[in-house]
Structures are given as structure tokens and as C-alpha cells.
Coordinates of C-alpha atoms and ligand atoms in Angstrom, one line a residue:
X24 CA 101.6 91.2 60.8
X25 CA 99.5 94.2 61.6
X26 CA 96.2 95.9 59.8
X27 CA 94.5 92.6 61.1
X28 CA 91.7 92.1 63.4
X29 CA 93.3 88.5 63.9
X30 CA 94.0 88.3 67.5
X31 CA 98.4 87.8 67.7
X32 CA 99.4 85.8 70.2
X33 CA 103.2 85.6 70.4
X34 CA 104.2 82.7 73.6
X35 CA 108.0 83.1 74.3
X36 CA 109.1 79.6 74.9
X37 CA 109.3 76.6 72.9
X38 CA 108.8 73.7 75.5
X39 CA 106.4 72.3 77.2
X40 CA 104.6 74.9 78.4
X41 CA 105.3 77.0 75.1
X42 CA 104.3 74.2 72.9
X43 CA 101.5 72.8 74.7
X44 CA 100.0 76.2 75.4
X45 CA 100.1 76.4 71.5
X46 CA 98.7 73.0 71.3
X47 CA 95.8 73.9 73.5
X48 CA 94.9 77.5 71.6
X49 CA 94.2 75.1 68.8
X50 CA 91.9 73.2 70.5
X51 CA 90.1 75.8 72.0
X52 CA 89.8 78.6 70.1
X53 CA 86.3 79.3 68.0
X54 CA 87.9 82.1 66.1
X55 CA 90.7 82.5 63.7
X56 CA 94.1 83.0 65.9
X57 CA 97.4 83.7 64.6
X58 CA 100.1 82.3 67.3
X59 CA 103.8 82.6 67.4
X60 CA 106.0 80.2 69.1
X61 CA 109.5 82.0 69.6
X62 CA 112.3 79.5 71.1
X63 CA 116.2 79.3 71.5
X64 CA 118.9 77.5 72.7
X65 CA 116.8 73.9 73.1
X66 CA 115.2 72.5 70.8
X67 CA 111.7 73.6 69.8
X68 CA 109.1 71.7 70.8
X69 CA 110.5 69.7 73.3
X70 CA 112.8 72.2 75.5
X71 CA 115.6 71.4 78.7
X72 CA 113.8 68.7 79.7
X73 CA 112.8 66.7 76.8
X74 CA 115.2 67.8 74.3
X75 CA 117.8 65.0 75.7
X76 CA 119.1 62.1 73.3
X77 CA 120.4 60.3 75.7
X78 CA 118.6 57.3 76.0
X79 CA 119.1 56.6 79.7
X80 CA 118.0 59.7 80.5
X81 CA 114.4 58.3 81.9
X82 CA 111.7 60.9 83.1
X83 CA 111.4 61.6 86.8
X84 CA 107.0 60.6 86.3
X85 CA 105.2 57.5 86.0
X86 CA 104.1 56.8 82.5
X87 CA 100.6 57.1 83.7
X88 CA 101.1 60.4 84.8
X89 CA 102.8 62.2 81.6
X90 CA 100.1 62.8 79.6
X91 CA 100.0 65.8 77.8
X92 CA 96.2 67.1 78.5
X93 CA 94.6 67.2 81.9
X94 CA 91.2 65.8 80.4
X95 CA 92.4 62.6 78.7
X96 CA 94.6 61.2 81.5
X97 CA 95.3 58.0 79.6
X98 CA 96.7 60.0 76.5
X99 CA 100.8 59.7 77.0
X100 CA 99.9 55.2 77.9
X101 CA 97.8 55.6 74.8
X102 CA 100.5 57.1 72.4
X103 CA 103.1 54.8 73.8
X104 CA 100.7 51.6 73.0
X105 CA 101.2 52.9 68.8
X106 CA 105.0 52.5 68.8
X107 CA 106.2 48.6 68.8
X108 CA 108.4 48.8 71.5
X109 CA 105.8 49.4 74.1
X110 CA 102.5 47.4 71.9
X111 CA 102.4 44.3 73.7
X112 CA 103.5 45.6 77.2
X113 CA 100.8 44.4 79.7
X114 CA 98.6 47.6 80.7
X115 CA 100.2 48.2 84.6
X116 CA 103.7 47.5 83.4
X117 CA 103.6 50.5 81.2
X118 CA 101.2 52.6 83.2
X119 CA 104.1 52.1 85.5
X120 CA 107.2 52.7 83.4
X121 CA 109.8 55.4 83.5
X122 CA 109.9 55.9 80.0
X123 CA 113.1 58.0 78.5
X124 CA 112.7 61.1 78.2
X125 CA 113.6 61.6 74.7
X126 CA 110.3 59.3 73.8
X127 CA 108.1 62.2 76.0
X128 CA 109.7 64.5 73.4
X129 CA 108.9 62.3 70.3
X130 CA 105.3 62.4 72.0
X131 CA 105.1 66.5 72.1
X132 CA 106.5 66.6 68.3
X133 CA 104.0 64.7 67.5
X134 CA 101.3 66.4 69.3
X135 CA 102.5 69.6 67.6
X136 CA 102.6 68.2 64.1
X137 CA 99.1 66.8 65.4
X138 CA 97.4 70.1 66.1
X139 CA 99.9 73.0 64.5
X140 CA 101.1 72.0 61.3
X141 CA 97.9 73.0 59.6
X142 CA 95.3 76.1 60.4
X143 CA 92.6 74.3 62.8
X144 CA 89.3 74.0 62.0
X145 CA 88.3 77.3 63.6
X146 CA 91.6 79.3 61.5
X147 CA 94.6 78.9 64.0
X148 CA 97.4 79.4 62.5
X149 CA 100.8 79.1 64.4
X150 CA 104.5 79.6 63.4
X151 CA 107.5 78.5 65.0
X152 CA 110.0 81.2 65.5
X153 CA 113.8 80.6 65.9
X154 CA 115.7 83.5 67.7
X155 CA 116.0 85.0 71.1
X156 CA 112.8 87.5 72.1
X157 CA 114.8 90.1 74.0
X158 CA 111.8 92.9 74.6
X159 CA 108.2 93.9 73.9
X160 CA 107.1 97.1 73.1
X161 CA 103.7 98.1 73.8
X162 CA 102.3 100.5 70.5
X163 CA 99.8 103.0 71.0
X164 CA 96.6 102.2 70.3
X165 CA 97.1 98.4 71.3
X166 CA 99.3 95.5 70.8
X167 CA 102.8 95.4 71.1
X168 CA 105.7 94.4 69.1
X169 CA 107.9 90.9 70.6
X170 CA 111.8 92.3 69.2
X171 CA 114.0 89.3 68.9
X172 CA 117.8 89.7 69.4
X173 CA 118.8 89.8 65.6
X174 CA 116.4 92.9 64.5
X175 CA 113.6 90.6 63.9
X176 CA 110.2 91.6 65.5
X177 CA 106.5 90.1 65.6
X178 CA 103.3 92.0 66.2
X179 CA 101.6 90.6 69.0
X180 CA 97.8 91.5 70.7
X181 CA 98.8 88.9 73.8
X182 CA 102.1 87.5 74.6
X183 CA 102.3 84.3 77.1
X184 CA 105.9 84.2 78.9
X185 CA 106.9 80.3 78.8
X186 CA 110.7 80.8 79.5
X187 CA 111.3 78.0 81.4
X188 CA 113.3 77.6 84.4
X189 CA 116.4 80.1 84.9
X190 CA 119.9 79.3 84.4
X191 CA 121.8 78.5 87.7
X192 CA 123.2 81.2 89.7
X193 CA 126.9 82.3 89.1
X194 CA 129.3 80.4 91.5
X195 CA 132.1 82.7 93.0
X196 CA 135.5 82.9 90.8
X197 CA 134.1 81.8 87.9
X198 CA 134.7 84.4 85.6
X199 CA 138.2 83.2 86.1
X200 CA 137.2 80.5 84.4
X201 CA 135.7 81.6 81.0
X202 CA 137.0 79.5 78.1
X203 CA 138.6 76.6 80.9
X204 CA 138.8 73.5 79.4
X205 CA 137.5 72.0 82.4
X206 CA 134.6 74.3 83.2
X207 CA 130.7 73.3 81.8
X208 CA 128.9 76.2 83.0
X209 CA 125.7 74.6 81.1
X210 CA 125.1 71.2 82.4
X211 CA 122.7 71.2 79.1
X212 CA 125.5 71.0 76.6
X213 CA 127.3 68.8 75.0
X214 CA 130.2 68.0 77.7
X215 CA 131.0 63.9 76.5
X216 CA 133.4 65.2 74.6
X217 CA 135.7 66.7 77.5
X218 CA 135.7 63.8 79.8
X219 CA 139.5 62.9 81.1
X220 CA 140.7 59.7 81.0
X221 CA 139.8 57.0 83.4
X222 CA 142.0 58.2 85.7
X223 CA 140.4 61.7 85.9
X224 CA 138.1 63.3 88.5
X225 CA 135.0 64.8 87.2
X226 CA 133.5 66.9 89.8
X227 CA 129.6 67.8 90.1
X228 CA 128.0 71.1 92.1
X229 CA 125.1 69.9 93.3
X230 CA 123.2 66.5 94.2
X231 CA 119.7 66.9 92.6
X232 CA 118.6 65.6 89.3
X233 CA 120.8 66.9 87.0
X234 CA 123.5 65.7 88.8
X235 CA 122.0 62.5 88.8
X236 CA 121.6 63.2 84.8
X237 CA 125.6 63.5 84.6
X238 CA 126.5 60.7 86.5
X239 CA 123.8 58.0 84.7
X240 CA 125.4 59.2 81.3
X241 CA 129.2 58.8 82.4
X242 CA 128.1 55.3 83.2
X243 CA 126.6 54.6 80.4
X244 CA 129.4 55.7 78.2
X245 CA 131.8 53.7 80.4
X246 CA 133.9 56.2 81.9
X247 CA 135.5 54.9 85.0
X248 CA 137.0 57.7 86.6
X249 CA 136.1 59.6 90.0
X250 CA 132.9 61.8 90.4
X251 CA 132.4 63.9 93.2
X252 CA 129.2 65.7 93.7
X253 CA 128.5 68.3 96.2
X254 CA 126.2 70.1 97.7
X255 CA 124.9 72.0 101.2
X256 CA 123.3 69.4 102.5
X257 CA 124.9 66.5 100.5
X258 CA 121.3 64.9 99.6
X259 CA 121.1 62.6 96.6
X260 CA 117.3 62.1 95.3
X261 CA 115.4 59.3 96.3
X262 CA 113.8 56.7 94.8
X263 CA 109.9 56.0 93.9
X264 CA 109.0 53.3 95.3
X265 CA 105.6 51.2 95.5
X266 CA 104.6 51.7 99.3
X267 CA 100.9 51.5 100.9
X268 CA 97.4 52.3 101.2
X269 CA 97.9 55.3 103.8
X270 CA 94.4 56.6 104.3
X271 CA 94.6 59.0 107.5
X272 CA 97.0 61.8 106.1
X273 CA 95.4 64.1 105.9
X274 CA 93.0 63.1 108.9
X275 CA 89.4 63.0 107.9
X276 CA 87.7 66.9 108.7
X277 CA 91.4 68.8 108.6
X278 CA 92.0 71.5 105.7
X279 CA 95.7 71.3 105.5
X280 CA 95.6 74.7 103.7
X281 CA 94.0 76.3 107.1
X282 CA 96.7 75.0 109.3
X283 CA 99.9 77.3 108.8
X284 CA 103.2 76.1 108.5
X285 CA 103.8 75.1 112.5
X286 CA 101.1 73.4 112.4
X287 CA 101.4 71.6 109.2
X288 CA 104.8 70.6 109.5
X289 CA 103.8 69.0 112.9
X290 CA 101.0 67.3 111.5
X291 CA 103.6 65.9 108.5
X292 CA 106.0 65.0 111.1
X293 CA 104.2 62.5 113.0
X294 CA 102.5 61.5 110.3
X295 CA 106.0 60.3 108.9
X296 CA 107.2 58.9 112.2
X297 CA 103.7 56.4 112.5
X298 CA 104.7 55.5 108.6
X299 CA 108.6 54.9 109.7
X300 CA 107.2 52.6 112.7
X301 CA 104.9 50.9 110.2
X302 CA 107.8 50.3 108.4
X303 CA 106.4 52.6 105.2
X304 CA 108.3 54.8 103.4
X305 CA 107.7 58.9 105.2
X306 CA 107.8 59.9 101.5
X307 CA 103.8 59.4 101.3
X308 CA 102.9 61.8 103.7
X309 CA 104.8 64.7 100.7
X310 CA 102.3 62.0 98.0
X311 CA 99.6 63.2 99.8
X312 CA 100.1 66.5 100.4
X313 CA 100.6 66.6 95.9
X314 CA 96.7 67.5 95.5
X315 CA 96.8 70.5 98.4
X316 CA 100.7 71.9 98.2
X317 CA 99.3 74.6 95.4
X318 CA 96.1 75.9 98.5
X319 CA 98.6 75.5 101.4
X320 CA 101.2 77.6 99.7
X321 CA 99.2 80.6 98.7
X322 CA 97.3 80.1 101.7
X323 CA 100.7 80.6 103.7
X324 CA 101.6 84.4 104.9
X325 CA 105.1 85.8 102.8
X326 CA 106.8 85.2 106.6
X327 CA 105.9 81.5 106.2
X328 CA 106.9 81.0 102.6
X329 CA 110.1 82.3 103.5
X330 CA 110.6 79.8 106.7
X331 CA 109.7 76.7 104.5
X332 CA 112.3 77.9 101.5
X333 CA 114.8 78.5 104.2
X334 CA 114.2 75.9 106.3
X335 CA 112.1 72.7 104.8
X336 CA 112.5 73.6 101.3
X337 CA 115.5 71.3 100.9
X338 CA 114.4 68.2 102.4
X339 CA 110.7 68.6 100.7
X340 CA 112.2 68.6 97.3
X341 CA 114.6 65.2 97.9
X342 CA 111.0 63.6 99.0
X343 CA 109.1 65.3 96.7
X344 CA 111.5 64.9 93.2
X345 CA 111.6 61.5 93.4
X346 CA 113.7 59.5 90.7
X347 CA 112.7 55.9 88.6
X348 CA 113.9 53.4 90.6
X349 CA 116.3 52.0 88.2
X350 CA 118.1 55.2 88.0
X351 CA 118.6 55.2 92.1
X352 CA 120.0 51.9 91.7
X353 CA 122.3 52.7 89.2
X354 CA 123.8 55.9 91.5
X355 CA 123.9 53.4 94.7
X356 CA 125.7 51.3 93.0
X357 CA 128.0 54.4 91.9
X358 CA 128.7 55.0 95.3
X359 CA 128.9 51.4 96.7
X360 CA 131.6 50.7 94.1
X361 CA 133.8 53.9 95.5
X362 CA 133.5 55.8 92.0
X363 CA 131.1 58.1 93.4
X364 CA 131.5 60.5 96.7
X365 CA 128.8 62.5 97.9
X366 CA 129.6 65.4 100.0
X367 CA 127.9 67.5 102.2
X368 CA 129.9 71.0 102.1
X369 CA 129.6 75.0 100.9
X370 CA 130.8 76.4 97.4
X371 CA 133.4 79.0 98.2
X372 CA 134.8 79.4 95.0
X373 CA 135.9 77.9 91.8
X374 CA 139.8 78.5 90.7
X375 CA 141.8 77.9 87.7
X376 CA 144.8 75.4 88.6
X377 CA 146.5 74.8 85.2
X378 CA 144.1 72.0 82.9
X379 CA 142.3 71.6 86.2
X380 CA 140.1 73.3 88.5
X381 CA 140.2 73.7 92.4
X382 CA 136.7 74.1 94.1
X383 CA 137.3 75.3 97.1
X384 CA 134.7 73.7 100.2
X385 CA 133.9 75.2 103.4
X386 CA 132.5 72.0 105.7
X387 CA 135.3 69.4 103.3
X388 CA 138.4 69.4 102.0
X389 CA 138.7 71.3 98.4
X390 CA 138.5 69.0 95.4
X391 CA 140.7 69.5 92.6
X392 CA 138.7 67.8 89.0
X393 CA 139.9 67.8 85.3
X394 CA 136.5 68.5 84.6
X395 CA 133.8 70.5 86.8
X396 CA 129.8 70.3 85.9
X397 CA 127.6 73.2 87.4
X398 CA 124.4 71.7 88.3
X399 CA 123.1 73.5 91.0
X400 CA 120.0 74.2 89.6
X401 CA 118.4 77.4 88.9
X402 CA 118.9 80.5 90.3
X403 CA 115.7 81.0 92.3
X404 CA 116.0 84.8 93.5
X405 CA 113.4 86.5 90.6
X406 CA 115.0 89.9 90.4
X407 CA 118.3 88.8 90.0
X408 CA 117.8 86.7 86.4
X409 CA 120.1 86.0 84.2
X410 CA 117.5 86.5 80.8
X411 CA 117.8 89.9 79.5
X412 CA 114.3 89.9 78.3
X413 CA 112.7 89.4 82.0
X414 CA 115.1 92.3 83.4
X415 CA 114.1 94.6 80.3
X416 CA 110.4 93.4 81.4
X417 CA 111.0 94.3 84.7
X418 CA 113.0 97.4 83.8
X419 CA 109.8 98.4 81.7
X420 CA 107.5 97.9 84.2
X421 CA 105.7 95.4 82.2
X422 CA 106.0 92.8 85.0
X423 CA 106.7 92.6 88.6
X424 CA 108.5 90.0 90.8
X425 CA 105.8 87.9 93.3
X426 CA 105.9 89.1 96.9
X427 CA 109.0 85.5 97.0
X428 CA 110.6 87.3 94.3
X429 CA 111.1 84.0 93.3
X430 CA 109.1 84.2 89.9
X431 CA 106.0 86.6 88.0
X432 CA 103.1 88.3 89.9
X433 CA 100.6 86.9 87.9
X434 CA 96.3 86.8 88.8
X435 CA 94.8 83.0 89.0
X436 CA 93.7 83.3 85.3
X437 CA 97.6 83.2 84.1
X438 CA 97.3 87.1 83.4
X439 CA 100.7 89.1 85.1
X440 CA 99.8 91.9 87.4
X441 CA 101.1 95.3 87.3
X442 CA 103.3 97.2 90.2
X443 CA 99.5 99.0 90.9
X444 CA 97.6 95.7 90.8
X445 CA 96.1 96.3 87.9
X446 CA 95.9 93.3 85.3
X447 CA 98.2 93.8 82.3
X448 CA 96.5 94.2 79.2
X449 CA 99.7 92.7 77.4
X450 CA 101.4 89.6 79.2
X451 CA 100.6 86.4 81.1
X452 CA 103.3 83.9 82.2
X453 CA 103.2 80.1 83.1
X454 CA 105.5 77.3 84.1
X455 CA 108.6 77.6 86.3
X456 CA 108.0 81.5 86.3
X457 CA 105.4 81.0 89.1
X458 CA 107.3 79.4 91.7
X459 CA 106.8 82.0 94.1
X460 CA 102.5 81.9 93.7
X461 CA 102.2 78.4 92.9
X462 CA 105.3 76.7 94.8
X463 CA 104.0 73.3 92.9
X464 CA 104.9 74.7 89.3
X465 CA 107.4 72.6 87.4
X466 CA 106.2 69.2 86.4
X467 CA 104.0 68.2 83.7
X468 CA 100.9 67.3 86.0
X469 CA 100.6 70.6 86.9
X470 CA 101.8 72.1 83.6
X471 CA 99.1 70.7 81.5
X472 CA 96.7 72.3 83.5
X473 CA 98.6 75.1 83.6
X474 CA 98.5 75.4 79.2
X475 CA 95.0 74.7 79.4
X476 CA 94.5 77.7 81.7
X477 CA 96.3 80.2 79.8
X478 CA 94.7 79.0 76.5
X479 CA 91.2 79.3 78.3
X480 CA 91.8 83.3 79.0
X481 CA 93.3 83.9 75.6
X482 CA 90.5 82.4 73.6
X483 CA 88.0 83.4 76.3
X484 CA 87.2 79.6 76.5
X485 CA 85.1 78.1 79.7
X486 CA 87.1 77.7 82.8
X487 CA 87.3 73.8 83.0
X488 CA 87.5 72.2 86.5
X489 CA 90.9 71.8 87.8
X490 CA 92.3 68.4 87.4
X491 CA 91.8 65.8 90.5
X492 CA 95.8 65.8 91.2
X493 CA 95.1 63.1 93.9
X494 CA 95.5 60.5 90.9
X495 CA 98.9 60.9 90.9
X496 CA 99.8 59.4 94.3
X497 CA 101.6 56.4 93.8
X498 CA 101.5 54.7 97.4
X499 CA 98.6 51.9 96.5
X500 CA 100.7 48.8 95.3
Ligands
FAD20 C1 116.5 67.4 83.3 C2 115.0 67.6 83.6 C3 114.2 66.5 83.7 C4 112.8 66.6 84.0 N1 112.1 65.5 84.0 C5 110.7 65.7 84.2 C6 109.9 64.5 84.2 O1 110.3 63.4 84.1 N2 108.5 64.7 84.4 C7 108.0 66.0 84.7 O2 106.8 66.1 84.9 N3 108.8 67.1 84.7 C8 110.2 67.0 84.5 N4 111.0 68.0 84.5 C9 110.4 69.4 84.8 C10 110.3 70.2 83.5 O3 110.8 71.5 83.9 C11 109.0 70.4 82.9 O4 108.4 69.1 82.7 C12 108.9 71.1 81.6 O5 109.9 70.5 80.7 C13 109.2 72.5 81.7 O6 108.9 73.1 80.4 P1 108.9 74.6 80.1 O7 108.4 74.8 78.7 O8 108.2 75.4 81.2 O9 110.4 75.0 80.2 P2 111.7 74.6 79.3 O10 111.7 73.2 78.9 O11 112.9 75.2 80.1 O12 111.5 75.5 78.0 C14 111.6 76.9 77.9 C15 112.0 77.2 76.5 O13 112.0 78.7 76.4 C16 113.2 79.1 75.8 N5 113.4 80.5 76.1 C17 113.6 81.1 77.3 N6 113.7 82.4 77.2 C18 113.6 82.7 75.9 C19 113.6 83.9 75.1 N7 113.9 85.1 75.7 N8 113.4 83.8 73.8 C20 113.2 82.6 73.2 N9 113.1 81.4 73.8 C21 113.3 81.5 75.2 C22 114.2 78.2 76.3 O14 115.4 78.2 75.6 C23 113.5 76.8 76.3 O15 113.6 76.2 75.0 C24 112.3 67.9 84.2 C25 113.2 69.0 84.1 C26 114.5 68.9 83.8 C27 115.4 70.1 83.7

């Protein structure tokens, strides 16, 4: 692909952020582009999140709040209204729905069959790679060359980092484990197959959504055993919920983003206590804060980034990653009926004990399960990951870990910034790789503007105005 003056641009990464990043080059660009999607393990187009075919797998958004493209907010409702199933649905109700996720991934297929299956009017062109990318080689005199894990490489001018979130961190004692029966490292793959019999335990590390994932799907395929999920703090997610008008958070002439954390955490706290004693859910005071979480964060010192992961980071994402209220139900009702315990206790270790496996607690007894799910979420600590492409990035000096070493130092414009400061001529990264700048980085509202962005400084488009995020507040019934 070289001996072109074609500007290359290789995005590693075939979800949402990959795809859409693709999706918005094509829209964009006045010049002739050639782009190259490279993607493993999920399924192109549609990644971790989307690549489910589990029906009751619902997304953790508001139909009204999915759309793909930060200027046509009505675009995902719009979509839904051409499939028969959701035609006739009165306007609010489907604004309002929890649609499955499988359907959000039917709606990014076809936005890439849309916008990349033929050149764009302008000449885009963009290919869809299947392999690993594990390295990129800068060339003299320009460009570099994306190598993919079978041999394979593709010349590349810009290359976008979309990798998604990391894997979860390993657990203690479980190499001992490597081929068990019993052991799903990758809460991603196919484990339905494993399941014991009714009178089986099935234990789950960690309480957040993925857990929550697990336990909707071994209702809905019947499965009437014991589940036991644990975690430090032993926090489910909670529910949306339709709650009320809430106008004086934040009070009228405060910038939450000049307050500091002490400060700000006060002025959340009572904030959420005059919401309990109205009765209202505390949950809107984190609602409200959705539009300014991005200003606050970057305008915190490192020393306060650090308290609020260490210290509020916990109970902000329970109020924060909210599940469809249906789904809530469904794990209440797990836990009324006794098939589902909840407990609040350290991972020690994981052990081998014949077909089954002992996970040893500190703060509970140890649980013994025929079959043991790791969804603890991903490994958050930058430096440490698990992708042998980042570490070779890293290793090459190509990239450096944010000042969180939680994800990439990158500039405002998407671009990654050197070890010197200096703005690489090479890479940019987006998505769950800027949890450390950004703190807000993982969901689709932000991720659309997010694609936009980083197409904008590839194709040198106008900057367009950030999106109005205070739409997505949900406390007005
Ligand atoms: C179970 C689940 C449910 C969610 N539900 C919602 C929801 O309802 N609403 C919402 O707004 N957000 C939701 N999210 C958040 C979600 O993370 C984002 O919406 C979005 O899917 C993230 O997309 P991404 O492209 O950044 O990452 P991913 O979807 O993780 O995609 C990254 C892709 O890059 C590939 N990749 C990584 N490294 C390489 C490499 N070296 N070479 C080649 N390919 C590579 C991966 O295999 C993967 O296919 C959910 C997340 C999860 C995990």
C-alpha cells in the first residue's frame, strides 16, 4: 500500500469506537482516504459490547440516548422506527426503551454497510482487517507499517488506537487453573455450555454489569442452581429509574469544575441527603454532574484523582452505571428467591479442588463452585496491560501512560503525546484508553463525540461544538 500520496489511516479496533471512527472519516473527509479497520477476537463492527446474541442482554442507555452521531440525536429512535417490531411503538415508549443490545449492533452493521461498503463521494475507501495488530514500525521518511500477529502488515500515514477496554486483571492462583473445566477466565465466551446441573453452584467475581450479564442469561436459560457473586464492596448496580425535576444541583453561579474534590464531594453530599429527605432517588445528583464529570476530572490535581479512584470511585460507578429497570428486577428477584447471594469479601486466591474450584475469601467464608466466572472488570492499572501491542508501544516509546497510568497520554485533539510532550506524528487513541484524561470515557454518549473528534484531526475537518451532554439526564418524568 505504499508509492501513494493517499493519506493511510490504519484504526486498531473494530468496535464502536473503531467502526464509528471509520464511519465518521467517511463523512468528513474532502479528499480521497484509504482506512483500515484491523479487529480480533469480537466481532467486527460491533465489538464486547454489542457483539452479544443473547437476546436479554438489554443495553445499560436509554434508546434516546444511543444514537450513533452526536449531531443527529434522534438517529438510533429513528432506525429502530424502520424495523416492525418497534414501527408502531408510541414515540416516549421507545425513546424510553432498553433495547437489546444485539439490535445496537444490527444498527452499527448497518451504519457501516451504510457509509463503508463503497468509496464515498470524496474517495474513502476502507477495508476491514481480520488479525491481531501486534506493533507499528515507524519507516524513515514517514508513515509506519501496522504488523499483525501472523506476518501480515499494512502501511499506515496515521494510526488511531480503538482497543477497547483491557482484559481483567489476573486473580491470584490462577495459573493453577489453565485448562479447569470450571474456570471462564473470559466472561465474553461461550460458557452455556459448562453449566452443572441444577444442583451446581456457579460462582461470579465481581458485582458489576457483567456479572449482572451472567446471572440474566442463566435465568433465561433456566438454570436453577446457586450463584454467588462477590466483590469488595458486595455492590450490585442499581436501577434507572424515572425521578424528578431537580433544578438546584449544581446551585445557580457554582463551577463544579473549580471546586476540588473536598469541596465537591460535600456539595454532592448534601445535595443527596435534601433528595433522600424529598424522598428522590440521590442517584440525580451523579445525572447532573454527566455534562461536567469530563471538566471536573481534568480540572482535578493527580493527588485528587487518585483519592476519588481510591476512595469514591466505587460507589460513583454503582450510581453512575445504572441498569434497565427490568434487568434490576429480574436480579432482585434472584436474590429474593435465595438462588442468588451477594457477598461483600476479598479475592485471595482461586484453587483447583478436583471438577471444582475453591475461591478462597478474606471478610466470608471460601466458596467452593462447579463453575467460576471472572468478571471483575478490566484491569485499570495502564502499564501493567495484558495486550502485547500497547506494551510493545510503550516499550517503543511510541506512547506513554497518563499521569493515572490508567490509560494513553493523549492532547485534546485525540493525538497521543510523547514522553517529551511533543505531539506524535504517528498515533492518536480514543475510547476506554483515556480513562485516566477523560474519567467519563466508556459509553456511547461520550464515544460518538469522541469518533467525531478523531475523524475531525485526521481529515483536518472543523472542530464541531461539543455535544450538550445535559440531554442525557433522565430525572424529568
Ligand atoms: C457488556 C457491556 C455492555 C455495555 N453496554 C453499554 C450500553 O448499553 N450503552 C453504552 O453506552 N455503553 C455500553 N457499554 C460500554 C461500551 O464499552 C461502549 O459502548 C463501546 O462498546 C466500547 O467500544 P470500543 O470500540 O471502544 O471497545 P470494544 O467494544 O472493546 O472494541 C474494541 C475492539 O478492538 C479489538 N482489539 C483490541 N486490541 C486489538 C489488537 N491489538 N488488534 C486488533 N484488534 C484489537 C477488540 O478485540 C475489540 O473487537 C457496555 C460495555 C460492555 C462491556
Amino acid at each position: 500500500m505504499t508509492g501513494t500520496s493517499t493519506q493511510r489511516t490504519v484504526i486498531i479496533g473494530g468496535g464502536y469506537s473503531g467502526l464509528m471512527t471509520a464511519v465518521n472519516i467517511a463523512r468528513l473527509s474532502k479528499n480521497p482516504m484509504q482506512v483500515s479497520v484491523i479487529n480480533t477476537g469480537r466481532p467486527a463492527g460491533r465489538g464486547v459490547a454489542y457483539g452479544t446474541r443473547r437476546p436479554e442482554h438489554l443495553l445499560n442507555v436509554a434508546a434516546r440516548n444511543m444514537s450513533a452521531f452526536p449531531d443527529l440525536p434522534d438517529h438510533f429512535v429513528q432506525w429502530l422506527r424502520t424495523r416492525s417490531d418497534f414501527d408502531r411503538m408510541p414515540d416516549q415508549e421507545l425513546k424510553e426503551r432498553f433495547i437489546p443490545r444485539m439490535i445496537f449492533g444490527d444498527y452499527l452493521k448497518s451504519l457501516g454497510h451504510h457509509y463503508l461498503s463503497t468509496p464515498s463521494m470524496a474517495g474513502v475507501t476502507t477495508t476491514f482487517v481480520e488479525g491481531e495488530a501486534v506493533g507499528v514500525r515507524p519507516l524513515t521518511g514517514g508513515g509506519a507499517e501496522v504488523q499483525l500477529a501472523d506476518g501480515r502488515s499494512v502501511g499506515a500515514d496515521r494510526v488511531v488506537l480503538a482497543c477497547g477496554n483491557e482484559a481483567p486483571a489476573p486473580l491470584p492462583g490462577v495459573d493453577a487453573l489453565t485448562g479447569h473445566a470450571g474456570w471462564v477466565a473470559n466472561p465474553w465466551e461461550a460458557w452455556h455450555d459448562k453449566l452443572p446441573g441444577d444442583d451446581g453452584t456457579i460462582i461470579l467475581l465481581g458485582t458489576g454489569l457483567t456479572t449482572v450479564d451472567a446471572i440474566i442469561t442463566l435465568r433465561a436459560l433456566g438454570w436453577l442452581g446457586r450463584i454467588h457473586a462477590v466483590s469488595r464492596h458486595g455492590w450490585l448496580p442499581e436501577s434507572h429509574f424515572r425521578g424528578r425535576e431537580y433544578t438546584d444541583f449544581p446551585p445557580a453561579g457554582v463551577k463544579v469544575e473549580e471546586l476540588g474534590l473536598k469541596r465537591l464531594r460535600a456539595l454532592m453530599e448534601e445535595h443527596c441527603q435534601k433528595l433522600r429527605e424529598m424522598g428522590a432517588n440521590p442517584a440525580i445528583v451523579v445525572d447532573k454532574m454527566r455534562p461536567h464529570t469530563q471538566h471536573v476530572w481534568s480540572a482535578f490535581t493527580v493527588e485528587e484523582r487518585l483519592e476519588f479512584a481510591r476512595r469514591d470511585a466505587a460507589r460513583w460507578n454503582i450510581l453512575r452505571h445504572r441498569i434497565a429497570p427490568e434487568i434490576h428486577a429480574q436480579v432482585t428477584n434472584a436474590q429474593l428467591m435465595g438462588q442468588l447471594q451477594v457477598h461483600a469479601a476479598t479475592i485471595q486466591g482461586l484453587e483447583p479442588e478436583g471438577d471444582r474450584i475453591r475461591v478462597v475469601l478474606d471478610g466470608a467464608e471460601d466458596l467452593h463452585g462447579d463453575l467460576v466466572i471472572n468478571a471483575t472488570g478490566p484491569q485499570t492499572r495502564f502499564s501493567a496491560t495484558r495486550s502485547g501491542l500497547l506494551q510493545r508501544l510503550m516499550a517503543d516509546g511510541l506512547i506513554v501512560p497518563d499521569e493515572m497510568d490508567m490509560g494513553v497520554r493523549v492532547a485534546p485533539d485525540h493525538t497521543a503525546l510523547l514522553a517529551d510532550g511533543q505531539r506524535s506524528p504517528l498515533l492518536l487513541a480514543m475510547g476506554p484508553l483515556l480513562r485516566g484524561t477523560l474519567w467519563e470515557t466508556i459509553a456511547v454518549p461520550e464515544l460518538r463525540g469522541q469518533a467525531r473528534r478523531v475523524a475531525e484531526t485526521l481529515t483536518d475537518a472543523p472542530v464541531a461544538p461539543a455535544e450538550d451532554l445535559s440531554a442525557l439526564v433522565e430525572f424529568i418524568i
